[in-house]
Short mmCIF file of C-alpha atoms in Angstrom, two decimals:
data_model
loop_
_atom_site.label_atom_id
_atom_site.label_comp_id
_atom_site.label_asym_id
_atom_site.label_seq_id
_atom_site.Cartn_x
_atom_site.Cartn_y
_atom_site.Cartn_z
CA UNK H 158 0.00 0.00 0.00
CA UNK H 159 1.43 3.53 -1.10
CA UNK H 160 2.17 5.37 2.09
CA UNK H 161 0.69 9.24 1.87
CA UNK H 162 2.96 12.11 1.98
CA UNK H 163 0.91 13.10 5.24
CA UNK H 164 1.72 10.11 6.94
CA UNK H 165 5.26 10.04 6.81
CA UNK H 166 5.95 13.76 7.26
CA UNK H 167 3.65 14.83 10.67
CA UNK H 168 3.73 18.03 12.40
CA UNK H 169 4.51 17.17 15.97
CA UNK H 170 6.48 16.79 19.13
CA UNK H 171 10.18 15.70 20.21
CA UNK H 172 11.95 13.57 21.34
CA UNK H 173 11.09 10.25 19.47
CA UNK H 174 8.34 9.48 16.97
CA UNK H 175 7.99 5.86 18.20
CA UNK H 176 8.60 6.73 21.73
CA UNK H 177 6.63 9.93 22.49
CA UNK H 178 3.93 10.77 19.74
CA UNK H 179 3.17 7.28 19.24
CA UNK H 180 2.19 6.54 23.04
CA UNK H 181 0.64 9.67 23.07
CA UNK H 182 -1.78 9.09 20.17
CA UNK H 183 -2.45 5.89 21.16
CA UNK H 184 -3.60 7.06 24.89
CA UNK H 185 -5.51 9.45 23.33
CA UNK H 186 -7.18 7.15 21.04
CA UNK H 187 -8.15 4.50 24.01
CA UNK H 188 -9.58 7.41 26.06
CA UNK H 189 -11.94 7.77 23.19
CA UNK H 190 -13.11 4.38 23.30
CA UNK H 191 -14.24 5.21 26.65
CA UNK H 192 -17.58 7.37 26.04
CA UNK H 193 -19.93 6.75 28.45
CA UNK H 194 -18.14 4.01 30.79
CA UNK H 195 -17.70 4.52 34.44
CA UNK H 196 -14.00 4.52 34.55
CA UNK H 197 -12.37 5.33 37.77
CA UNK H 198 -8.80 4.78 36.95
CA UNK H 199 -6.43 3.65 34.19
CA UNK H 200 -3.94 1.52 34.23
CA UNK H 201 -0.86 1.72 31.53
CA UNK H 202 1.35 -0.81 30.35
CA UNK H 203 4.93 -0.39 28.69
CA UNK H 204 6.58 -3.15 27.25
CA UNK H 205 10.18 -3.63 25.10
CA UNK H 206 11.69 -0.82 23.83
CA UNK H 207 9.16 1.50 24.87
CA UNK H 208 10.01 0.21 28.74
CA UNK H 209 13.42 0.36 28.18
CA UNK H 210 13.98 3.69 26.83
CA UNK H 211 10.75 5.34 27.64
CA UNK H 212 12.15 7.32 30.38
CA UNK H 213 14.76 9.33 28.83
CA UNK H 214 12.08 9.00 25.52
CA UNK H 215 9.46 10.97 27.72
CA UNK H 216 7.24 8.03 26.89
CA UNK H 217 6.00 8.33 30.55
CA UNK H 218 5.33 12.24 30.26
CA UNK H 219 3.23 11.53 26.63
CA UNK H 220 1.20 8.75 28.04
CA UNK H 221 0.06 11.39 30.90
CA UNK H 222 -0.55 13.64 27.99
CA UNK H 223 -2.44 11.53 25.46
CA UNK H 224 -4.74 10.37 28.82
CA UNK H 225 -4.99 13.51 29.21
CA UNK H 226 -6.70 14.20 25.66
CA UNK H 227 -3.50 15.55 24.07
CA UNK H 228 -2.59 14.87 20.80
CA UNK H 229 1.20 15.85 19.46
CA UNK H 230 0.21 17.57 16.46
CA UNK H 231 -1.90 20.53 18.39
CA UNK H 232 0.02 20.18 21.85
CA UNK H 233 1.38 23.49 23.62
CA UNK H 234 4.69 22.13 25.03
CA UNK H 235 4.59 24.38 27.86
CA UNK H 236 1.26 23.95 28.40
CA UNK H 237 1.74 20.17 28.30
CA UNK H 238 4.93 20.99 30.96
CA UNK H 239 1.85 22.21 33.39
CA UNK H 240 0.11 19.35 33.16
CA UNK H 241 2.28 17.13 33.68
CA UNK H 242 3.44 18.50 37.10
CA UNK H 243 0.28 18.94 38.37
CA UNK H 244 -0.77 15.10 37.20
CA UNK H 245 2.69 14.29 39.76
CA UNK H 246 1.99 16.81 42.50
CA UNK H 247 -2.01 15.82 43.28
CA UNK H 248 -2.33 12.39 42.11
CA UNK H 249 -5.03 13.26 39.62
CA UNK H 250 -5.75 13.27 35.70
CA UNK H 251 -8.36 15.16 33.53
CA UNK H 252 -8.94 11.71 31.70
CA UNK H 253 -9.44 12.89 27.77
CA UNK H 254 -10.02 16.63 29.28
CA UNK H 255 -13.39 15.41 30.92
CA UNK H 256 -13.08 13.65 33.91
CA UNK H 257 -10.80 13.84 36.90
CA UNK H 258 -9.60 10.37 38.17
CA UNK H 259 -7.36 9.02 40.17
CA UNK H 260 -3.94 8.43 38.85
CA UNK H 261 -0.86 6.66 40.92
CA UNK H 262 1.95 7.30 38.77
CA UNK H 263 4.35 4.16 40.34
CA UNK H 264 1.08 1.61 39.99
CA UNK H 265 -0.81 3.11 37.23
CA UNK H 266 2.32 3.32 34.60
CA UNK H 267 4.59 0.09 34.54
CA UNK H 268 7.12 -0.76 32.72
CA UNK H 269 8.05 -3.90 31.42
CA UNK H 270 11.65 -4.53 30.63
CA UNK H 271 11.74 -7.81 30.71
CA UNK H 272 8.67 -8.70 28.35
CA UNK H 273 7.54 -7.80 24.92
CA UNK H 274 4.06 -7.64 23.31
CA UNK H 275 4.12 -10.04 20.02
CA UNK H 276 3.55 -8.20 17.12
CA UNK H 277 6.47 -5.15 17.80
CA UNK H 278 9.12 -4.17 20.36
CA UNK H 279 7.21 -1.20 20.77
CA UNK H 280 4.22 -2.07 22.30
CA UNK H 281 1.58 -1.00 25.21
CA UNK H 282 -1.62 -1.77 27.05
CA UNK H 283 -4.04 0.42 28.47
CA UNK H 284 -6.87 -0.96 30.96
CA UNK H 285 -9.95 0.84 32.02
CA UNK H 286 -11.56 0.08 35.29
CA UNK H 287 -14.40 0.90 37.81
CA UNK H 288 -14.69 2.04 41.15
CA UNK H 289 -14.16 -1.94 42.06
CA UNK H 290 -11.20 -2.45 40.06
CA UNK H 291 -12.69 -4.19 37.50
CA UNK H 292 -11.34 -4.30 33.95
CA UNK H 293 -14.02 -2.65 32.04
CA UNK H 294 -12.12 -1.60 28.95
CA UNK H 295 -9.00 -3.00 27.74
CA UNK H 296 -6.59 -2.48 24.07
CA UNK H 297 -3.07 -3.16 23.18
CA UNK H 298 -1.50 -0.77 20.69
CA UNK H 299 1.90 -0.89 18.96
CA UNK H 300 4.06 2.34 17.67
CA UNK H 301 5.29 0.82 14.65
CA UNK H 302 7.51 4.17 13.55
CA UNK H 303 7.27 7.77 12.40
CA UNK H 304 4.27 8.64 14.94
CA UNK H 305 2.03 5.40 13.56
CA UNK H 306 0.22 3.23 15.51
CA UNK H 307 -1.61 0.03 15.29
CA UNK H 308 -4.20 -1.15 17.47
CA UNK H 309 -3.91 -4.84 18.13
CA UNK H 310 -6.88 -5.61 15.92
CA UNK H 311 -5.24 -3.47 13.33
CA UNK H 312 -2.28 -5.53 13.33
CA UNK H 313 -1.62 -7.33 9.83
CA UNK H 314 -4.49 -5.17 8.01
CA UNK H 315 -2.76 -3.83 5.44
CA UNK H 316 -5.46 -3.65 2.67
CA UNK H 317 -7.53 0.08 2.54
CA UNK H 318 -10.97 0.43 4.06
CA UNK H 319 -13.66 0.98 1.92
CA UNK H 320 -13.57 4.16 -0.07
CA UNK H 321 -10.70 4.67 1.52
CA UNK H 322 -6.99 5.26 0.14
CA UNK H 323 -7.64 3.42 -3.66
CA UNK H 324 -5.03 5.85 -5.53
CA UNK H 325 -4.43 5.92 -9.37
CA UNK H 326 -1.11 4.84 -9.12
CA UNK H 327 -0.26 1.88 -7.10
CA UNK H 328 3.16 0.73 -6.13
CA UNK H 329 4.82 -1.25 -4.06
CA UNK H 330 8.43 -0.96 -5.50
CA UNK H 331 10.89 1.27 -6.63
CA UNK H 332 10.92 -0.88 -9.92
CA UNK H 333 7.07 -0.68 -10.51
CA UNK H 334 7.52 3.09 -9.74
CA UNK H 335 9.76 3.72 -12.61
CA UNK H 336 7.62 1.96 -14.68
CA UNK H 337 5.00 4.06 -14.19
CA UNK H 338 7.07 6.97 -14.51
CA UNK H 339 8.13 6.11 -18.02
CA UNK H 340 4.78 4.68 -18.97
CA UNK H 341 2.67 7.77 -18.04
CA UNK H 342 5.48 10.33 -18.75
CA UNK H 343 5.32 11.38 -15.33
CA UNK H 344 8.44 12.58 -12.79
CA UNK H 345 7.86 10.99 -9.22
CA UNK H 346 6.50 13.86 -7.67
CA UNK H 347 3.67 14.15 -10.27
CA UNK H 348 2.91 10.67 -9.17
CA UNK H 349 2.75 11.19 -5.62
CA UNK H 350 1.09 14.61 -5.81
CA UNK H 351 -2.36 12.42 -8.41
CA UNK H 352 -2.46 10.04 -5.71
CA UNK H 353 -3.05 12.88 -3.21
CA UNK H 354 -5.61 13.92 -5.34
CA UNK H 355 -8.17 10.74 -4.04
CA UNK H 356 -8.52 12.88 -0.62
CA UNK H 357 -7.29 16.15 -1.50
CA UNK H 358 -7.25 18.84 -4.43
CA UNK H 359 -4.56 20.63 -5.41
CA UNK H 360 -4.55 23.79 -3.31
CA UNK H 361 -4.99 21.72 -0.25
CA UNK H 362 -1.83 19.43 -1.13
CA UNK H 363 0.20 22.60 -2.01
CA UNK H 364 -1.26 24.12 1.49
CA UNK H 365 0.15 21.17 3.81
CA UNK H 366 3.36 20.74 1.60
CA UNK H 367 4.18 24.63 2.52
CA UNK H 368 2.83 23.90 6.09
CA UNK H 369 5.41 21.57 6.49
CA UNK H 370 8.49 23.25 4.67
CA UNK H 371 7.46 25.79 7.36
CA UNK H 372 7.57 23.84 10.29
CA UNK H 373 10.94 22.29 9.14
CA UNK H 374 12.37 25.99 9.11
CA UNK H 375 10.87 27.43 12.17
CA UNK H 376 12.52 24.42 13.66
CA UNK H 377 15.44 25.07 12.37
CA UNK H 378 15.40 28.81 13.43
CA UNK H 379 14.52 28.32 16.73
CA UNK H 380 16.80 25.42 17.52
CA UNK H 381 19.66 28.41 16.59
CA UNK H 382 18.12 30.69 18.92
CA UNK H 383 17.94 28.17 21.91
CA UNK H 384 21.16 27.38 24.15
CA UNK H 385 21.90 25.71 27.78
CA UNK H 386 22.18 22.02 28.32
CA UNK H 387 19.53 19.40 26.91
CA UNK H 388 17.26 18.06 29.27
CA UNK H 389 18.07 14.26 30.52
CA UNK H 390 21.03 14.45 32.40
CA UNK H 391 23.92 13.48 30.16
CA UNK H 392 24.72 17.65 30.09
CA UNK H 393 24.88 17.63 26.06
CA UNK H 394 25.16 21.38 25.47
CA UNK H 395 23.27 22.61 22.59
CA UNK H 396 26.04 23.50 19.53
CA UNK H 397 23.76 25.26 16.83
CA UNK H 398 23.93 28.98 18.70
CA UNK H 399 27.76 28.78 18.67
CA UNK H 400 28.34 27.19 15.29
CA UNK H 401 25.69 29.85 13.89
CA UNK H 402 27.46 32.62 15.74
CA UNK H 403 31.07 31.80 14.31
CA UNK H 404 29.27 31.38 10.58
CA UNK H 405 27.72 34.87 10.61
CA UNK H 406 30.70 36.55 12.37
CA UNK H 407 33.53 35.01 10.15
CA UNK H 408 31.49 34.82 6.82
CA UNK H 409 34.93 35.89 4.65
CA UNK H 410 35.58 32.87 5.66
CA UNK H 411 33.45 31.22 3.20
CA UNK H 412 35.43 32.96 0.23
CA UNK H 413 38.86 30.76 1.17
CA UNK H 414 36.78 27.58 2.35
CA UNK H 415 34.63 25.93 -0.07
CA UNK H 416 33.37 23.69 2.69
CA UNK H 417 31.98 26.45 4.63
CA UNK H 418 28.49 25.02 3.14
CA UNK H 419 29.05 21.66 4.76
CA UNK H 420 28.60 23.99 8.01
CA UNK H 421 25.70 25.56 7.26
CA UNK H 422 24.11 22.06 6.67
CA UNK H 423 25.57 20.47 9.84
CA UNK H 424 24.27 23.64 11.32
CA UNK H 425 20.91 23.06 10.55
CA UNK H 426 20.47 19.66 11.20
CA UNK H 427 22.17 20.15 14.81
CA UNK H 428 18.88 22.72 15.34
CA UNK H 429 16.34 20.56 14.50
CA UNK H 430 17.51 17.17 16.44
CA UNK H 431 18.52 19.73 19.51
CA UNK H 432 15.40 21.28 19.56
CA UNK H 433 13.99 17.34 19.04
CA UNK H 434 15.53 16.36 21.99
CA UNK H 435 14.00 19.25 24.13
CA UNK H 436 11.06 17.82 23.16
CA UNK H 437 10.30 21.18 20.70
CA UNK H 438 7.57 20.88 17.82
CA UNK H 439 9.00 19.07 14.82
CA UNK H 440 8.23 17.16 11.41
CA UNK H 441 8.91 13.81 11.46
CA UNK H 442 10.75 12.81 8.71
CA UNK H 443 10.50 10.20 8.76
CA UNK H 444 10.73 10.04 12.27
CA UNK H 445 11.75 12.11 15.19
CA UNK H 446 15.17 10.55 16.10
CA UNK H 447 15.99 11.44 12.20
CA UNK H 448 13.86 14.65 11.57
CA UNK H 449 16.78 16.85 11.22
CA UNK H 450 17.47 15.49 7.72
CA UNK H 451 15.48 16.68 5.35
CA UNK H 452 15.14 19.56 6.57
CA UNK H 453 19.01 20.69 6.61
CA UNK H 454 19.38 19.41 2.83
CA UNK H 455 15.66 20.94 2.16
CA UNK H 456 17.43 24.61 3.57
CA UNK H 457 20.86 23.42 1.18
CA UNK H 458 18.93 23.52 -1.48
CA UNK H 459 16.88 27.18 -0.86
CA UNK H 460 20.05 28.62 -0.20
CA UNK H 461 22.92 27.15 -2.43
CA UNK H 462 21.38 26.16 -5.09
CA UNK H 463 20.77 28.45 -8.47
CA UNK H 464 16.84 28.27 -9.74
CA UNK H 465 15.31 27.22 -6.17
CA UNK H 466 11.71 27.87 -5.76
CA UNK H 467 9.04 27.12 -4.35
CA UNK H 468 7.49 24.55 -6.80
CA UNK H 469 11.09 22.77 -6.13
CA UNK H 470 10.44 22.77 -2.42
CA UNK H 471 7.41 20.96 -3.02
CA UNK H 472 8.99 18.70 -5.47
CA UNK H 473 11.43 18.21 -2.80
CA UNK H 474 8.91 16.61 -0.09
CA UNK H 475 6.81 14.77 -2.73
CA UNK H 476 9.59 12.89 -3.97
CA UNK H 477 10.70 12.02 -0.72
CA UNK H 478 7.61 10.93 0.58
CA UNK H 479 7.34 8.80 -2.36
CA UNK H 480 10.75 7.00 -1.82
CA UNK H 481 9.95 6.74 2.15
CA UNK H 482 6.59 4.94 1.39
CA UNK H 483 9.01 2.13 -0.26
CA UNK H 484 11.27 1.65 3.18
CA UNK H 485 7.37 2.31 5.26
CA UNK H 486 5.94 -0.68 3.43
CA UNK H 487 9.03 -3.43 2.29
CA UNK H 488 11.11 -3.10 5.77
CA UNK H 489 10.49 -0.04 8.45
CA UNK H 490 11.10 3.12 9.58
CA UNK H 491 11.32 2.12 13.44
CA UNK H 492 14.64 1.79 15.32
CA UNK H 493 12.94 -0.24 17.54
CA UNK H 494 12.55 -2.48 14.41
CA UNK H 495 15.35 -2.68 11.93
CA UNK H 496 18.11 0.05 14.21
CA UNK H 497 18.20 3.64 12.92
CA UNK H 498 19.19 2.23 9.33
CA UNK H 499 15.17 2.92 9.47
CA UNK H 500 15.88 6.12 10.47
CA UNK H 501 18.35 7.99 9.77
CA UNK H 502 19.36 5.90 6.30
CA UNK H 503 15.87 6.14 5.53
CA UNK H 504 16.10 9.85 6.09
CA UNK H 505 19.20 10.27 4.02
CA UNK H 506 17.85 8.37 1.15
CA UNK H 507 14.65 10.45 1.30
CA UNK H 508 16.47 13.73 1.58
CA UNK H 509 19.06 12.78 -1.92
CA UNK H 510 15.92 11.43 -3.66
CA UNK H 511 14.05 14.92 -2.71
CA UNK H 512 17.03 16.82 -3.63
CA UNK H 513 18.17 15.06 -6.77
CA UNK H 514 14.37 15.67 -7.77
CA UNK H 515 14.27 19.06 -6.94
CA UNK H 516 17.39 19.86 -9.49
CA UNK H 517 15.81 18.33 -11.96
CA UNK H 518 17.34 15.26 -11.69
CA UNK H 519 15.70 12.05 -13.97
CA UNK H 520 13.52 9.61 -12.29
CA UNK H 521 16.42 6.84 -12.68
CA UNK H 522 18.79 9.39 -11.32
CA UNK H 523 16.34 10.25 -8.58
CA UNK H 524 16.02 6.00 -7.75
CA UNK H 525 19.98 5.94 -7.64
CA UNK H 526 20.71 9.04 -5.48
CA UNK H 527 18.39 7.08 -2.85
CA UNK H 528 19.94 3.73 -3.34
CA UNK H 529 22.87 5.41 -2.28
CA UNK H 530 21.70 7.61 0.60
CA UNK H 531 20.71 3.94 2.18
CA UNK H 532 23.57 1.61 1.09
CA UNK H 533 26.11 3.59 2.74
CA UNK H 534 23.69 3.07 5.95
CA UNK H 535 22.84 -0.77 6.04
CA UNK H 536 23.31 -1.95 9.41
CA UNK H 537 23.25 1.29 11.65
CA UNK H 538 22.41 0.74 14.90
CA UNK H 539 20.17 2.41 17.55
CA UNK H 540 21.86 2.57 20.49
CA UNK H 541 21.19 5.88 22.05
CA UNK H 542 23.44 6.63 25.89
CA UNK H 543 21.04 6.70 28.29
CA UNK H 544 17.86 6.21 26.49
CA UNK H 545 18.07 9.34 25.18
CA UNK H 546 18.03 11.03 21.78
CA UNK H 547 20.90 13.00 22.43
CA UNK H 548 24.36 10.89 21.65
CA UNK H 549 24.35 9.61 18.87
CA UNK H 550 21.30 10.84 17.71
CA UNK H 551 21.83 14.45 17.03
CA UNK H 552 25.07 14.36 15.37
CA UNK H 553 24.22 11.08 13.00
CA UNK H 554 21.40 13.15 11.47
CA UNK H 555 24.28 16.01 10.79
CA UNK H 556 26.05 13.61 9.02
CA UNK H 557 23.14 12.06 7.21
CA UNK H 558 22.53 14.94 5.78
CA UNK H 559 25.70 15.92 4.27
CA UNK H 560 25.33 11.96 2.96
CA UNK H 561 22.54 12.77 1.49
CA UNK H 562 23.61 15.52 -0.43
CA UNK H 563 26.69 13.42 -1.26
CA UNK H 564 24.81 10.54 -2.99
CA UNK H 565 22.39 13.34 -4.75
CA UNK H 566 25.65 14.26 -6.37
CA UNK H 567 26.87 11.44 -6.86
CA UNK H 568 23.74 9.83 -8.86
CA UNK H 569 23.57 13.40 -10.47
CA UNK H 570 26.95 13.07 -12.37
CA UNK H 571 25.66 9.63 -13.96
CA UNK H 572 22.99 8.33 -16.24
CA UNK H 573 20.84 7.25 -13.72
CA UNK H 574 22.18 3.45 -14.37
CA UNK H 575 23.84 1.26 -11.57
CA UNK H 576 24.60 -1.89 -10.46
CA UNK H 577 22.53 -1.93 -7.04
CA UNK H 578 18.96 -1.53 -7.19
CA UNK H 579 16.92 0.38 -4.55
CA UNK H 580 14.52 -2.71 -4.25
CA UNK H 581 17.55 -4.97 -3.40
CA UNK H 582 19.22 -1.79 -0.93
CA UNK H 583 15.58 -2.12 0.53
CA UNK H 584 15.43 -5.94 1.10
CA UNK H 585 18.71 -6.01 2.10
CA UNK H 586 18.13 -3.31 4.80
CA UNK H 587 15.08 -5.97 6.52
CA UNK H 588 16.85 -8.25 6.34
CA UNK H 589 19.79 -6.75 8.17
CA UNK H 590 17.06 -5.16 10.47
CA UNK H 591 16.05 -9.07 11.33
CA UNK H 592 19.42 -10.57 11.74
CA UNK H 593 20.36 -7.37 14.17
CA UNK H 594 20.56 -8.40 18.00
CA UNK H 595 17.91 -6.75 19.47
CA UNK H 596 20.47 -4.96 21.55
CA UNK H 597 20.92 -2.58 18.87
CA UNK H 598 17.69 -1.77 18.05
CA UNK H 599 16.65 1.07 20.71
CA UNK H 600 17.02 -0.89 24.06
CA UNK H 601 20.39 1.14 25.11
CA UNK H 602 21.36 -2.18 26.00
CA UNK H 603 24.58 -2.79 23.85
CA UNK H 604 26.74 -0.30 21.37
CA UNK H 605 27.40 3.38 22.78
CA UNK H 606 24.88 2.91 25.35
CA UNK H 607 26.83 0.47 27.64
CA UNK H 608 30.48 1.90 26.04
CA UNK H 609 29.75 5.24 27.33
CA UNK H 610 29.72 6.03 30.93
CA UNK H 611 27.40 8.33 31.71
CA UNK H 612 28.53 11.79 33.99
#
């Protein structure tokens, strides 16, 4: 099933996709399943990665939240920063904004480290009961990546409701993509942009594509503008205000050293994933723990590149979204999953496929540029110090980006043919996702996390 642009690029919250918007959404969505039930308390259940790393994930603080009736997409964070204390100080929750209950953090909010749900590492439970302590209520979802969830009834549906999303152009791999390119004399974004057109029209596409190349950049901007130490306890000082004060103040710089734009890049994708880990409003893209991406190659492109407009922009994030639905579907954008090859190498190929695009690059040049933003990430691990997505979150996505823009040259200064197809990069990456010891795949239980001793 062809993944929609909307789904893998969401306006939302930091610090992880998987760990803090999923949980959230999904608490919200079981409090809605609760209309007109006597419920007198809730009981939540973490299990696998989310128990693991939920703590320094702020899974704890989002499941307060979505119980709360939050949802990350509309959330005030400091409003959200209220209610959480006062949820800790009286012992009492607003359950979906409606109706105060009890709530016992230390009995009410368990973590399982020691057991996972079946169907994903990243799974919970939520149970509803009455004044007796009877179960009333009771659902198991799983955050299967980028902010998604499944219920556990969900689970395995894969097939589109009813009138639901039956687009015009169907694909399920990079192969039958280019087919369809060539048959129907169509570039990739053109493709992505008519199967938007089922739900949308085109002024309400071009009105969420420019909603989220604006969120990208106010992130950007206003992880410059932020400094101190990230929240979590590992004291990782925020670098963007520093590196974008010694950019503006030594700009003749940038008239000796060509790779004063590799800089500007690293820059920008050290603002987003800083301002991600303060748990700041962000797009994933695909995910949270990667979202600093496409935006810093997006910005490359506005600024150092001759011809950029806006239709490129929205070239850019079409095309991307395209080539993400590929990994969404064949293998996975969790690091819970497949380790953050599904997150940042999805990101990187994403980001050279939008670029390459963008420039006007061929739709075989386009396919290439994103084989190569993900071969040269097969096998990266998730294995984030302290269960936090901090180190070595933030600086991976600075150097996924640069990737990125590598492998969009790269496929730029060829013909578009190559010996490694993106299908086979894809397999190849969940497959390598499978064989991974689950260590490495967002448990901080092996890698940096137990390497690193923590101040």
């Amino acid at each position: 099933m062809v993944a929609s642009t909307f789904d893998l690029f969401k306006i939302g919250v930091g610090p992880s996709s998987s760990h803090t918007m999923g949980p959230m959404t999904a608490a919200a969505d079981f409090v809605e399943t609760l209309e007109g039930l006597d419920v007198a308390r809730v009981r939540a259940e973490l299990y696998g990665s989310l128990a693991l790393t939920g703590k320094g994930h702020a899974t704890d603080r989002a499941v307060l939240l979505g119980l709360s009736g939050e949802r990350p997409a509309e959330m005030d964070p400091d409003a959200a920063e209220r209610t959480v204390v006062r949820i800790r100080e009286t012992g009492r929750l607003i359950l979906g904004g409606r109706r105060d209950i009890g709530f016992d953090e230390p009995s009410d909010l368990l973590f399982h480290q020691r057991e996972r749900l079946p169907h994903h590492s990243n799974g919970m439970r939520f149970t509803a009961l009455d004044r007796a302590g009877t179960p009333i209520a009771e659902n198991a979802y799983y955050s299967v990546g980028g902010g998604a969830i499944l219920s556990e009834d969900e689970v395995g549906r894969n097939a589109p409701a009813e009138g639901g999303w039956d687009v015009p152009f169907p694909y399920s791999s990079a192969e039958q993509l280019l087919a369809i390119a060539a048959r129907e004399h169509m570039c990739i974004a053109s493709i992505a942009r008519a199967n938007e057109r089922v739900s949308l029209d085109d002024a309400e596409i071009d009105a969420r594509l420019d909603a989220i190349a604006a969120a990208m950049s106010a992130c950007i901007d206003r992880g410059i503008g932020q400094s101190g130490e990230l929240p979590g306890g590992l004291r990782v000082k925020r670098r963007a205000p520093a590196l974008h004060r010694l950019l503006t103040e030594r700009a003749e710089r940038a008239l000796s050293d060509p790779l004063t734009v590799i800089d500007w890049v690293n820059l920008w994708a050290l603002a987003v994933n800083e301002e991600n880990a303060a748990g700041g409003k962000v797009v994933t893209a695909p995910t949270n723990g990667a979202a600093g991406i496409v935006p810093a190659v997006l910005r490359f492109y506005q600024r150092f590149t001759p011809r950029a407009d806006e239709a490129g922009v929205r070239i850019f994030l079409l095309t991307a979204a395209a080539i993400g639905s590929l990994f969404k579907e064949n293998a996975s954008i969790s690091g819970a999953e497949v380790g953050c090859q599904g997150e940042v190498g999805v990101a990187c190929s994403m980001a050279a496929a939008g670029l390459t695009a963008a420039l006007g690059g061929t739709a075989a040049q386009i396919e290439n540029a994103a084989e190569i933003g993900m071969e040269h990430n097969l096998g990266l691990t998730c294995d984030p110090v302290g269960g936090l997505v901090q180190v070595p979150c933030i600086e991976r996505n600075a150097v996924g980006a640069v990737k990125a823009i590598e492998a969009s040259r790269l496929a730029m200064v060829g013909d578009g043919s190559h010996r490694v197809s993106l299908d086979q990069v894809i397999e190849t990456m969940r497959r390598t996702g499978l064989d991974m010891n689950e260590r490495y795949k967002e448990t901080s239980l092996g890698g940096l996390a137990v390497n690193v001793v923590e101040c």
